[in-house]
Tab-separated table of C-alpha atoms in Angstrom:
chain	number	residue	atom	x	y	z
A	33	MET	CA	0.044	-0.143	0.032
A	34	SER	CA	1.288	3.562	-0.609
A	35	SER	CA	1.571	6.001	2.257
A	36	LYS	CA	2.474	9.280	3.406
A	37	VAL	CA	3.917	10.679	6.583
A	38	ASN	CA	3.403	13.947	7.854
A	39	TRP	CA	5.046	14.913	11.373
A	40	ASN	CA	2.986	18.117	12.283
A	41	ASP	CA	4.931	19.263	15.257
A	42	GLN	CA	2.990	22.259	16.494
A	43	GLY	CA	5.181	22.776	19.665
A	44	GLY	CA	2.566	21.968	21.998
A	45	TRP	CA	-0.559	23.866	23.124
A	46	GLY	CA	0.112	27.546	23.882
A	47	ALA	CA	-0.047	29.820	27.054
A	48	GLU	CA	-3.084	28.245	28.673
A	49	GLY	CA	-2.379	24.626	27.430
A	50	ALA	CA	-1.664	22.323	30.324
A	51	TRP	CA	0.357	19.978	28.539
A	52	GLY	CA	2.553	21.765	26.290
A	53	THR	CA	5.471	21.548	28.960
A	54	ARG	CA	4.870	17.904	29.831
A	55	ASP	CA	8.072	15.895	30.080
A	56	SER	CA	8.220	14.024	26.757
A	57	ALA	CA	11.052	11.749	27.657
A	58	GLY	CA	10.561	8.434	26.125
A	59	ARG	CA	7.500	9.641	24.360
A	60	LYS	CA	8.961	10.265	20.798
A	61	LEU	CA	7.144	8.462	18.099
A	62	ASP	CA	8.898	6.134	15.632
A	63	LEU	CA	6.987	7.374	12.725
A	64	ALA	CA	8.503	4.931	10.378
A	65	ARG	CA	7.610	1.885	12.432
A	66	TRP	CA	4.159	3.109	13.093
A	67	GLN	CA	3.850	3.780	9.302
A	68	ALA	CA	4.917	0.168	8.387
A	69	ARG	CA	2.475	-1.270	11.045
A	70	LEU	CA	-0.535	0.989	9.747
A	71	ASP	CA	0.230	-0.315	6.124
A	72	GLN	CA	0.629	-3.850	7.416
A	73	LEU	CA	-2.704	-3.733	9.292
A	74	CYS	CA	-4.685	-2.131	6.389
A	75	ALA	CA	-3.350	-4.657	3.905
A	76	GLU	CA	-4.038	-7.627	6.263
A	77	HIS	CA	-7.769	-6.578	7.155
A	78	HIS	CA	-8.696	-5.242	3.494
A	79	VAL	CA	-9.000	-1.604	4.584
A	80	PRO	CA	-8.474	0.457	1.341
A	81	GLY	CA	-7.481	3.680	2.949
A	82	ALA	CA	-6.846	5.132	6.355
A	83	SER	CA	-5.462	8.304	7.938
A	84	VAL	CA	-4.250	8.233	11.774
A	85	ALA	CA	-3.235	11.273	13.790
A	86	VAL	CA	-1.505	10.923	17.080
A	87	LEU	CA	-1.521	13.826	19.774
A	88	VAL	CA	1.135	13.587	22.307
A	89	ASP	CA	3.147	16.256	24.261
A	90	GLY	CA	1.107	18.949	22.385
A	91	ALA	CA	2.391	17.852	18.960
A	92	VAL	CA	0.126	16.226	15.997
A	93	HIS	CA	1.669	13.407	14.353
A	94	GLU	CA	-0.108	12.328	11.096
A	95	LEU	CA	0.076	9.133	9.030
A	96	ALA	CA	-1.917	7.959	5.805
A	97	SER	CA	-2.095	4.713	4.181
A	98	GLY	CA	-3.445	3.294	0.856
A	99	VAL	CA	-6.024	4.793	-1.470
A	100	LEU	CA	-9.380	6.966	-1.183
A	101	HIS	CA	-11.086	5.229	-3.790
A	102	SER	CA	-10.068	1.606	-4.869
A	103	GLY	CA	-11.616	2.337	-8.585
A	104	THR	CA	-9.636	5.396	-9.096
A	105	GLY	CA	-6.491	4.729	-6.955
A	106	VAL	CA	-6.344	8.413	-5.617
A	107	GLU	CA	-3.830	8.029	-2.801
A	108	THR	CA	-4.819	8.757	0.704
A	109	THR	CA	-2.753	11.674	2.427
A	110	THR	CA	-2.793	13.146	5.687
A	111	ASP	CA	-4.906	16.080	4.522
A	112	SER	CA	-7.673	13.804	3.388
A	113	VAL	CA	-11.130	14.139	4.761
A	114	PHE	CA	-13.191	11.205	5.662
A	115	GLN	CA	-17.013	10.827	6.802
A	116	MET	CA	-16.989	10.359	10.780
A	117	GLY	CA	-20.342	9.160	11.380
A	118	SER	CA	-21.554	9.685	15.031
A	119	ILE	CA	-18.287	11.242	16.027
A	120	ALA	CA	-20.333	14.230	14.705
A	121	LYS	CA	-22.067	13.752	18.128
A	122	ILE	CA	-19.174	15.245	20.190
A	123	TYR	CA	-19.163	18.175	18.094
A	124	THR	CA	-22.812	19.025	18.587
A	125	ALA	CA	-22.448	18.299	22.310
A	126	THR	CA	-19.456	20.616	22.599
A	127	LEU	CA	-21.502	23.300	20.722
A	128	VAL	CA	-24.417	22.872	23.211
A	129	MET	CA	-21.998	23.224	26.255
A	130	ARG	CA	-20.510	26.488	24.891
A	131	LEU	CA	-24.225	27.703	24.666
A	132	ALA	CA	-24.858	26.371	28.084
A	133	GLU	CA	-21.917	28.045	29.781
A	134	SER	CA	-23.033	31.404	28.213
A	135	GLY	CA	-26.289	30.990	29.900
A	136	GLN	CA	-28.206	30.632	26.645
A	137	VAL	CA	-29.441	27.061	27.525
A	138	GLU	CA	-30.017	25.325	30.693
A	139	LEU	CA	-29.048	21.974	31.035
A	140	ASP	CA	-31.733	20.600	33.286
A	141	ALA	CA	-34.715	22.592	31.826
A	142	PRO	CA	-37.313	20.783	29.778
A	143	VAL	CA	-36.565	20.651	26.004
A	144	THR	CA	-39.920	22.275	25.571
A	145	ASP	CA	-38.775	25.683	27.242
A	146	VAL	CA	-36.618	26.041	24.106
A	147	LEU	CA	-38.628	24.294	21.504
A	148	PRO	CA	-42.249	24.354	22.442
A	149	GLU	CA	-43.254	22.547	19.494
A	150	PHE	CA	-41.343	19.490	20.673
A	151	SER	CA	-43.144	16.366	21.585
A	152	VAL	CA	-42.934	12.691	21.676
A	153	ALA	CA	-45.566	9.784	21.361
A	154	ASP	CA	-46.017	9.744	25.318
A	155	PRO	CA	-47.584	13.250	26.340
A	156	GLU	CA	-46.232	13.036	29.851
A	157	ALA	CA	-42.791	12.225	28.889
A	158	THR	CA	-42.667	15.351	26.413
A	159	GLY	CA	-42.399	17.754	29.459
A	160	MET	CA	-39.939	15.534	31.317
A	161	ILE	CA	-37.190	15.308	28.691
A	162	THR	CA	-34.156	17.662	29.439
A	163	ILE	CA	-31.174	18.828	27.560
A	164	ARG	CA	-28.715	17.067	29.845
A	165	GLN	CA	-30.772	13.698	28.998
A	166	LEU	CA	-30.190	14.465	25.347
A	167	LEU	CA	-26.537	14.880	25.913
A	168	SER	CA	-26.213	11.633	27.796
A	169	HIS	CA	-28.711	9.444	25.850
A	170	THR	CA	-30.950	9.179	28.736
A	171	SER	CA	-33.928	10.859	27.158
A	172	GLY	CA	-35.652	7.596	26.102
A	173	LEU	CA	-35.759	9.019	22.599
A	174	THR	CA	-34.807	6.253	20.010
A	175	CYS	CA	-32.003	6.201	17.573
A	176	ASP	CA	-33.046	4.871	14.224
A	177	PHE	CA	-35.806	7.151	12.935
A	178	ASN	CA	-35.165	7.466	9.205
A	179	HIS	CA	-36.566	10.658	7.805
A	180	ASP	CA	-35.303	12.689	4.879
A	181	SER	CA	-36.556	16.298	5.496
A	182	GLY	CA	-34.840	17.737	2.362
A	183	ARG	CA	-31.797	19.851	1.713
A	184	GLY	CA	-33.264	23.153	2.994
A	185	ASP	CA	-32.207	25.208	5.938
A	186	ASP	CA	-35.386	24.002	7.520
A	187	CYS	CA	-34.297	20.288	7.462
A	188	LEU	CA	-33.798	19.949	11.255
A	189	ALA	CA	-37.158	21.940	12.186
A	190	ALA	CA	-38.985	19.498	9.779
A	191	TYR	CA	-37.113	16.452	11.152
A	192	VAL	CA	-38.303	17.194	14.748
A	193	GLU	CA	-41.763	17.779	13.623
A	194	ALA	CA	-41.820	14.486	11.857
A	195	ALA	CA	-40.397	12.546	15.007
A	196	LYS	CA	-43.448	13.680	17.243
A	197	ASP	CA	-45.112	10.331	17.030
A	198	VAL	CA	-42.069	8.151	17.480
A	199	ALA	CA	-42.278	5.730	20.513
A	200	LEU	CA	-39.623	5.877	23.308
A	201	ASP	CA	-37.351	3.190	23.896
A	202	CYS	CA	-37.487	3.557	27.858
A	203	PRO	CA	-39.003	6.151	30.068
A	204	PRO	CA	-36.895	9.572	30.285
A	205	GLY	CA	-34.008	9.407	32.842
A	206	SER	CA	-34.482	5.727	33.371
A	207	ALA	CA	-31.802	4.178	31.306
A	208	ILE	CA	-29.321	4.792	28.591
A	209	SER	CA	-30.593	4.262	24.882
A	210	TYR	CA	-28.234	5.466	22.253
A	211	SER	CA	-30.164	8.050	20.530
A	212	SER	CA	-29.453	9.829	17.229
A	213	VAL	CA	-32.964	11.436	17.235
A	214	GLY	CA	-31.746	13.059	20.693
A	215	TYR	CA	-28.812	14.672	19.051
A	216	ASN	CA	-30.931	16.029	16.046
A	217	VAL	CA	-33.429	17.806	18.813
A	218	LEU	CA	-30.013	19.115	20.174
A	219	GLY	CA	-29.025	20.425	16.711
A	220	ARG	CA	-32.470	22.147	16.341
A	221	ILE	CA	-31.992	23.855	19.912
A	222	VAL	CA	-28.705	25.164	18.643
A	223	GLU	CA	-30.678	26.631	15.706
A	224	VAL	CA	-33.332	28.252	17.792
A	225	VAL	CA	-30.784	29.770	20.351
A	226	THR	CA	-28.213	31.006	17.882
A	227	GLY	CA	-30.565	32.164	15.004
A	228	LYS	CA	-28.330	30.162	12.780
A	229	VAL	CA	-28.567	26.744	10.933
A	230	TRP	CA	-26.481	24.111	12.839
A	231	ASP	CA	-23.873	24.049	10.155
A	232	GLU	CA	-23.225	27.663	10.430
A	233	ALA	CA	-23.343	27.739	14.127
A	234	LEU	CA	-20.854	24.829	14.093
A	235	GLN	CA	-18.572	26.786	11.905
A	236	ASP	CA	-18.908	30.160	13.724
A	237	LEU	CA	-18.603	28.958	17.213
A	238	LEU	CA	-16.283	25.913	16.979
A	239	LEU	CA	-14.516	25.186	13.840
A	240	THR	CA	-13.358	28.790	13.063
A	241	PRO	CA	-12.189	29.680	16.504
A	242	LEU	CA	-10.255	26.373	16.545
A	243	GLY	CA	-8.751	26.866	13.267
A	244	LEU	CA	-10.011	23.508	11.976
A	245	THR	CA	-9.722	24.154	8.005
A	246	HIS	CA	-10.199	20.449	7.197
A	247	THR	CA	-13.538	20.082	8.865
A	248	MET	CA	-16.890	20.766	7.399
A	249	THR	CA	-20.612	19.264	7.362
A	250	LEU	CA	-21.754	19.435	3.742
A	251	PRO	CA	-20.678	17.226	0.527
A	252	GLU	CA	-20.367	20.230	-1.476
A	253	GLU	CA	-17.727	21.646	0.906
A	254	ALA	CA	-15.982	18.142	1.068
A	255	LEU	CA	-15.329	18.494	-2.780
A	256	ALA	CA	-12.816	20.911	-2.216
A	257	PHE	CA	-10.727	18.274	-0.588
A	258	ARG	CA	-9.321	14.841	-1.019
A	259	ALA	CA	-12.505	13.010	-0.038
A	260	ALA	CA	-12.584	9.309	1.015
A	261	MET	CA	-14.932	7.132	-0.716
A	262	GLY	CA	-16.774	4.472	1.410
A	263	HIS	CA	-16.241	0.749	0.630
A	264	LEU	CA	-18.640	-2.122	1.234
A	265	GLY	CA	-18.180	-5.910	1.058
A	266	GLU	CA	-18.037	-9.292	3.102
A	267	PRO	CA	-16.067	-9.487	6.014
A	268	GLY	CA	-12.484	-10.890	5.181
A	269	GLN	CA	-12.515	-9.818	1.576
A	270	ALA	CA	-11.518	-6.778	-0.309
A	271	PRO	CA	-14.354	-4.399	-0.268
A	272	ASP	CA	-15.807	-2.480	-3.419
A	273	PRO	CA	-16.597	1.269	-3.630
A	274	ALA	CA	-19.942	2.012	-1.989
A	275	PRO	CA	-22.993	2.833	-4.552
A	276	GLN	CA	-23.056	6.375	-3.209
A	277	TRP	CA	-20.658	8.646	-1.308
A	278	ASP	CA	-23.285	9.374	1.353
A	279	MET	CA	-26.707	8.253	1.827
A	280	MET	CA	-27.666	10.250	4.766
A	281	PRO	CA	-30.065	13.235	4.465
A	282	ARG	CA	-29.043	16.765	5.321
A	283	SER	CA	-30.602	16.595	8.612
A	284	ALA	CA	-28.353	13.809	9.860
A	285	GLY	CA	-25.833	16.513	10.362
A	286	PRO	CA	-25.891	16.899	14.389
A	287	TYR	CA	-25.666	13.086	14.791
A	288	GLY	CA	-23.838	11.889	11.823
A	289	ARG	CA	-22.267	14.182	9.372
A	290	VAL	CA	-19.034	16.035	10.253
A	291	ILE	CA	-16.368	15.326	7.604
A	292	ALA	CA	-12.788	16.089	8.705
A	293	SER	CA	-9.057	14.992	8.357
A	294	ALA	CA	-7.715	12.722	11.263
A	295	GLY	CA	-5.374	15.650	12.136
A	296	ASP	CA	-8.238	18.108	12.590
A	297	LEU	CA	-10.142	15.460	14.763
A	298	ALA	CA	-7.137	15.183	16.787
A	299	ARG	CA	-6.885	18.703	17.244
A	300	PHE	CA	-10.598	19.114	18.282
A	301	ALA	CA	-9.803	16.548	20.905
A	302	GLY	CA	-6.742	18.403	21.933
A	303	MET	CA	-9.077	21.402	22.832
A	304	HIS	CA	-10.705	19.141	25.299
A	305	LEU	CA	-7.390	17.910	26.686
A	306	ALA	CA	-6.054	21.251	27.117
A	307	GLY	CA	-9.172	22.372	29.382
A	308	GLY	CA	-10.913	24.182	26.607
A	309	VAL	CA	-8.247	25.973	24.947
A	310	GLY	CA	-7.300	25.444	21.249
A	311	GLN	CA	-3.950	25.308	19.591
A	312	ASP	CA	-3.450	29.029	19.309
A	313	GLY	CA	-4.586	29.684	22.847
A	314	THR	CA	-8.222	30.513	21.972
A	315	ARG	CA	-10.608	29.566	24.761
A	316	VAL	CA	-13.849	28.027	23.579
A	317	LEU	CA	-14.827	26.172	26.716
A	318	THR	CA	-14.135	26.668	30.508
A	319	GLU	CA	-12.299	24.151	32.238
A	320	GLU	CA	-15.330	23.289	34.460
A	321	THR	CA	-17.383	22.704	31.231
A	322	VAL	CA	-14.822	20.555	29.823
A	323	SER	CA	-14.501	18.394	33.013
A	324	LEU	CA	-18.431	18.242	33.309
A	325	MET	CA	-18.595	16.629	29.946
A	326	GLN	CA	-16.144	13.924	30.919
A	327	ARG	CA	-18.067	13.246	34.215
A	328	ARG	CA	-19.988	9.991	34.278
A	329	ALA	CA	-23.816	10.601	33.714
A	330	VAL	CA	-24.872	7.177	33.425
A	331	ASP	CA	-23.566	3.624	33.350
A	332	CYS	CA	-23.722	1.191	30.364
A	333	PRO	CA	-25.357	-2.186	30.617
A	334	ASP	CA	-23.566	-2.945	27.329
A	335	LYS	CA	-19.958	-2.492	28.213
A	336	TRP	CA	-18.849	-4.068	24.894
A	337	THR	CA	-20.310	-2.430	21.724
A	338	VAL	CA	-18.214	0.595	21.926
A	339	SER	CA	-15.922	-0.794	24.971
A	340	SER	CA	-17.897	1.821	27.082
A	341	ASP	CA	-17.680	1.998	30.802
A	342	GLY	CA	-20.245	4.778	31.017
A	343	TRP	CA	-21.372	7.775	29.336
A	344	GLY	CA	-20.776	11.487	29.966
A	345	LEU	CA	-22.300	14.660	28.365
A	346	GLY	CA	-21.394	13.615	24.892
A	347	TRP	CA	-18.445	11.482	25.403
A	348	THR	CA	-18.096	7.737	25.845
A	349	LEU	CA	-16.202	6.801	28.907
A	350	TYR	CA	-13.681	4.263	29.363
A	351	ASP	CA	-11.837	2.533	32.147
A	352	TRP	CA	-8.967	0.536	31.215
A	353	ASN	CA	-8.073	-1.260	34.008
A	354	GLY	CA	-7.897	1.745	36.256
A	355	VAL	CA	-6.729	4.180	33.365
A	356	GLU	CA	-9.826	6.487	32.600
A	357	GLY	CA	-10.341	7.584	29.007
A	358	TYR	CA	-12.856	9.139	26.802
A	359	GLY	CA	-13.839	9.329	23.026
A	360	HIS	CA	-16.422	8.014	20.451
A	361	ASP	CA	-16.818	6.018	17.453
A	362	GLY	CA	-18.496	6.594	14.285
A	363	ALA	CA	-19.585	4.961	10.782
A	364	SER	CA	-21.576	6.009	7.708
A	365	ILE	CA	-21.709	4.167	4.456
A	366	GLY	CA	-18.400	2.209	4.416
A	367	GLN	CA	-16.418	4.713	6.543
A	368	TYR	CA	-15.356	4.072	10.133
A	369	GLY	CA	-13.801	6.405	12.752
A	370	TYR	CA	-12.301	5.935	16.253
A	371	LEU	CA	-11.196	8.693	18.712
A	372	ARG	CA	-9.721	7.656	22.132
A	373	VAL	CA	-8.129	10.156	24.605
A	374	VAL	CA	-6.170	9.357	27.685
A	375	PRO	CA	-6.342	12.720	29.818
A	376	SER	CA	-3.539	11.342	32.392
A	377	ALA	CA	-1.237	10.974	29.635
A	378	GLY	CA	-2.130	13.855	27.411
A	379	VAL	CA	-2.687	11.552	24.603
A	380	ALA	CA	-5.411	11.345	21.923
A	381	VAL	CA	-5.554	9.007	18.869
A	382	ALA	CA	-7.784	9.262	15.666
A	383	LEU	CA	-8.182	6.857	13.246
A	384	LEU	CA	-10.474	7.383	10.081
A	385	THR	CA	-10.941	4.604	7.570
A	386	ASN	CA	-12.971	3.847	4.313
A	387	GLY	CA	-14.058	0.270	4.553
A	388	GLY	CA	-13.072	-3.411	5.271
A	389	GLY	CA	-12.113	-4.563	8.470
A	390	ALA	CA	-11.637	-1.193	10.107
A	391	ARG	CA	-12.434	-2.508	13.677
A	392	GLU	CA	-9.612	-4.934	13.487
A	393	VAL	CA	-7.189	-2.339	12.482
A	394	TYR	CA	-8.396	-0.074	15.349
A	395	ALA	CA	-8.198	-2.754	17.878
A	396	ALA	CA	-4.712	-4.049	17.044
A	397	LEU	CA	-3.073	-0.255	16.398
A	398	TYR	CA	-4.932	1.213	19.422
A	399	ARG	CA	-3.818	-1.624	21.804
A	400	GLU	CA	-0.159	-1.000	20.733
A	401	LEU	CA	-0.105	2.797	20.408
A	402	LEU	CA	-2.052	3.395	23.781
A	403	ALA	CA	0.075	0.835	25.550
A	404	GLU	CA	3.405	2.486	24.636
A	405	LEU	CA	2.116	6.219	24.992
A	406	ALA	CA	-0.273	6.089	27.925
A	407	GLY	CA	0.215	2.525	29.662
A	408	VAL	CA	-3.280	1.513	28.751
A	409	ILE	CA	-4.180	-2.129	28.696
A	410	MET	CA	-7.128	-2.446	26.528
A	411	PRO	CA	-9.789	-5.375	27.033
A	412	GLU	CA	-9.445	-8.474	25.054
A	413	PRO	CA	-11.973	-8.788	21.964
A	414	PHE	CA	-15.423	-9.719	22.893
A	415	ALA	CA	-16.280	-13.375	22.546
A	416	PRO	CA	-17.867	-16.246	24.060
A	417	SER	CA	-16.898	-17.506	27.556
A	418	ALA	CA	-14.565	-20.547	27.667
A	419	THR	CA	-16.377	-21.633	30.637
A	420	PRO	CA	-19.947	-20.456	29.881
A	421	PRO	CA	-22.429	-20.150	32.753
A	422	VAL	CA	-25.555	-22.084	32.828
A	423	ILE	CA	-28.507	-19.951	31.578
A	424	ASP	CA	-32.043	-19.848	32.886
A	425	TRP	CA	-33.601	-18.866	29.553
A	426	THR	CA	-37.175	-18.387	31.089
A	427	PRO	CA	-36.893	-14.648	31.895
A	428	LEU	CA	-35.249	-13.827	28.871
A	429	VAL	CA	-37.346	-15.523	26.317
A	430	GLY	CA	-39.936	-13.184	24.638
A	431	THR	CA	-40.517	-10.243	22.276
A	432	TYR	CA	-38.601	-6.916	22.702
A	433	ARG	CA	-39.523	-3.848	20.600
A	434	ARG	CA	-38.115	-0.421	20.005
A	435	GLU	CA	-38.796	1.979	17.101
A	436	GLY	CA	-38.223	0.314	13.913
A	437	VAL	CA	-37.151	-3.016	15.435
A	438	VAL	CA	-38.722	-6.273	16.829
A	439	ILE	CA	-36.257	-8.766	18.613
A	440	THR	CA	-37.873	-12.440	19.476
A	441	VAL	CA	-35.769	-14.349	21.848
A	442	THR	CA	-36.350	-18.220	21.957
A	443	GLU	CA	-34.808	-21.350	23.358
A	444	ARG	CA	-33.774	-24.052	21.386
A	445	ASP	CA	-32.628	-27.245	23.061
A	446	GLY	CA	-30.908	-25.266	25.958
A	447	SER	CA	-29.517	-22.696	23.436
A	448	GLY	CA	-30.566	-19.123	22.946
A	449	HIS	CA	-31.614	-17.526	19.460
A	450	ALA	CA	-32.691	-14.098	18.468
A	451	LEU	CA	-34.832	-12.889	15.488
A	452	TYR	CA	-34.055	-9.226	14.742
A	453	GLU	CA	-36.547	-8.081	12.313
A	454	PHE	CA	-36.684	-4.308	10.997
A	455	VAL	CA	-40.256	-2.829	10.788
A	456	ASP	CA	-42.010	0.483	10.544
A	457	GLY	CA	-39.923	3.029	8.571
A	458	MET	CA	-37.036	0.669	8.802
A	459	LYS	CA	-38.744	-2.352	7.183
A	460	ASP	CA	-36.696	-2.403	3.970
A	461	LEU	CA	-33.372	-1.673	5.573
A	462	SER	CA	-32.240	-5.269	5.804
A	463	LYS	CA	-33.598	-8.891	5.779
A	464	PRO	CA	-34.184	-10.305	9.352
A	465	LEU	CA	-31.336	-11.287	11.122
A	466	GLU	CA	-30.977	-14.649	12.720
A	467	ILE	CA	-28.667	-14.527	15.877
A	468	ASP	CA	-27.419	-17.416	17.993
A	469	LEU	CA	-26.691	-16.453	21.560
A	470	LEU	CA	-23.427	-17.548	22.904
A	471	PRO	CA	-23.040	-16.910	26.754
A	472	VAL	CA	-20.320	-14.579	27.895
A	473	THR	CA	-22.004	-13.820	31.407
A	474	GLU	CA	-25.664	-14.521	32.783
A	475	ASN	CA	-26.831	-11.401	31.049
A	476	ALA	CA	-24.390	-10.884	28.181
A	477	PHE	CA	-24.107	-12.928	24.978
A	478	ALA	CA	-22.074	-13.170	21.992
A	479	GLY	CA	-24.362	-12.822	18.941
A	480	THR	CA	-23.460	-14.603	15.738
A	481	GLY	CA	-24.517	-14.240	12.296
A	482	VAL	CA	-24.963	-10.485	12.353
A	483	GLY	CA	-22.088	-9.694	10.022
A	484	SER	CA	-21.591	-6.026	9.091
A	485	ALA	CA	-24.960	-5.015	10.499
A	486	PHE	CA	-23.336	-4.133	13.909
A	487	SER	CA	-19.741	-5.411	13.847
A	488	THR	CA	-17.439	-7.800	12.068
A	489	ASP	CA	-16.929	-10.302	15.011
A	490	TYR	CA	-19.467	-11.285	17.637
A	491	THR	CA	-22.187	-8.742	18.533
A	492	PRO	CA	-22.852	-7.919	21.948
A	493	VAL	CA	-26.534	-8.904	23.263
A	494	ILE	CA	-27.262	-7.677	26.591
A	495	PHE	CA	-30.200	-8.219	28.803
A	496	SER	CA	-31.118	-5.805	31.529
A	497	THR	CA	-34.016	-4.394	33.571
A	498	LEU	CA	-35.276	-0.879	33.757
A	499	PRO	CA	-36.159	0.805	37.004
A	500	ASN	CA	-39.760	0.082	36.453
A	501	GLY	CA	-39.132	-3.642	36.425
A	502	THR	CA	-39.374	-3.975	32.642
A	503	ARG	CA	-36.861	-6.377	31.102
A	504	CYS	CA	-35.041	-4.896	28.006
A	505	ILE	CA	-32.386	-6.011	25.484
A	506	TYR	CA	-29.618	-4.012	24.365
A	507	ILE	CA	-28.001	-4.576	20.645
A	508	GLY	CA	-25.983	-1.837	19.158
A	509	MET	CA	-26.340	0.260	22.524
A	510	ARG	CA	-30.053	0.659	21.761
A	511	CYS	CA	-32.637	-0.340	24.461
A	512	GLY	CA	-35.477	-2.488	23.499
A	513	PRO	CA	-38.195	-3.135	26.279
A	514	LYS	CA	-39.783	-6.524	26.614
A	515	THR	CA	-43.439	-6.477	25.532
A	516	ASP	CA	-46.510	-8.719	25.118
A	517	PRO	CA	-46.832	-9.759	21.453
A	518	ALA	CA	-50.362	-8.524	21.617
A	519	ASP	CA	-49.031	-4.903	22.178
A	520	LEU	CA	-47.330	-5.218	18.663
A	521	LYS	CA	-49.808	-2.998	16.946
A	522	PRO	CA	-49.297	-1.140	13.585
A	523	GLU	CA	-47.416	2.029	13.583
A	524	GLY	CA	-49.422	5.020	14.946
A	525	GLU	CA	-51.533	2.626	17.353
A	526	ARG	CA	-48.961	1.624	19.858
A	527	GLN	CA	-48.949	2.587	23.538
A	528	PRO	CA	-46.209	4.804	24.756
A	529	VAL	CA	-43.331	2.762	26.647
A	530	GLY	CA	-43.906	2.822	30.384
A	531	HIS	CA	-47.587	3.380	30.205
């Protein structure tokens, strides 16, 4: 694979940066060695192209490997931009927190204080959902509500209006359930408070002050740069270019479309590492706000899908055998991104890819990089237990539902099985998935047969219980409450969750 190395030594964060003067003894990167390792991993796992940025001791070091498009052969360079999927949520969260510290929004105020038109299928829950809950994925709002509200500047307003009748995954404040819908509501809040569309507010309040010149939100902006094409294919095989560069509507921006170079992503993380200060000393957040975003807001029953130990206000939180960190993952059509930050070591690593076995590249590269630079021991890959516990399937068997998905759990000769079906607005997304449930613990199972729908290895399937006593299942960090099959009414006739 072709490659390019770029060592951007910016000399550390400036006057207010807390780690520009960190003792860097023993922390110099052997860039040639890591370039060779990146090339090797990408070739081994059929990743067409990748870009890596490592932020250590205030300096950004960038590597690139492979091609942006296997059909054209255009080389990946360190200034190439990739779709980052859900990593966009961190940008939206940071934007909301900047508005909060200026007093323009109140985190614990109901969303309806800012958006009187906001509502969900449960009238009682409508007035209970707060901005803080949206940030921490504890609002109960679902994730996979697919709605194209057009390309106009009113797309977020139209999306929030269209989501009014969407059922909640769980009662507000009761549990975590990963929610892209919630982040679109946050994006709309930004628009109402600032009087600007989300894209403009992000540019004016974050990207421009931080000097992030290789970060954008719209396809027509990406065309000015070397943009990666996503690739799709079967696991273990070389993927082909995706049929489209991006299938998401414009309204997906706040939860899923920020496009950037790996270096810009690392510099954005560096602002958080430096207590809210950009590379040139510009302060965009207070230290208190930065700390609040990293503070645990909720525990995660599913500790495997994104290696998450908990969730803060926007950030995924990690505990690597006592070493704390934060970050976020993201995926769009054939493009995958991974960001990990270790505050105690002043280290951030950003990996952006355009298809293939990206997760395997991430797992191997980050295990080695973070061990060397930050003393982090990452967990072993998620897999069935070598000594599986005996499972009582009786309380687990049944039907679980969230918006767009019905999951039916059955027992077959002492083994568990799940049928994952897409319904409602997602009914044509994929054929039903047949999943065998292999025990990891009494409540956690390694799911087989899912393929690229959630991961390339075993998919975590986690059973839990909501505070109201309702059993639920987590797949892809989404909460699906257990329900009586008689309650599975057509869309628009179902009862709200928790009532």
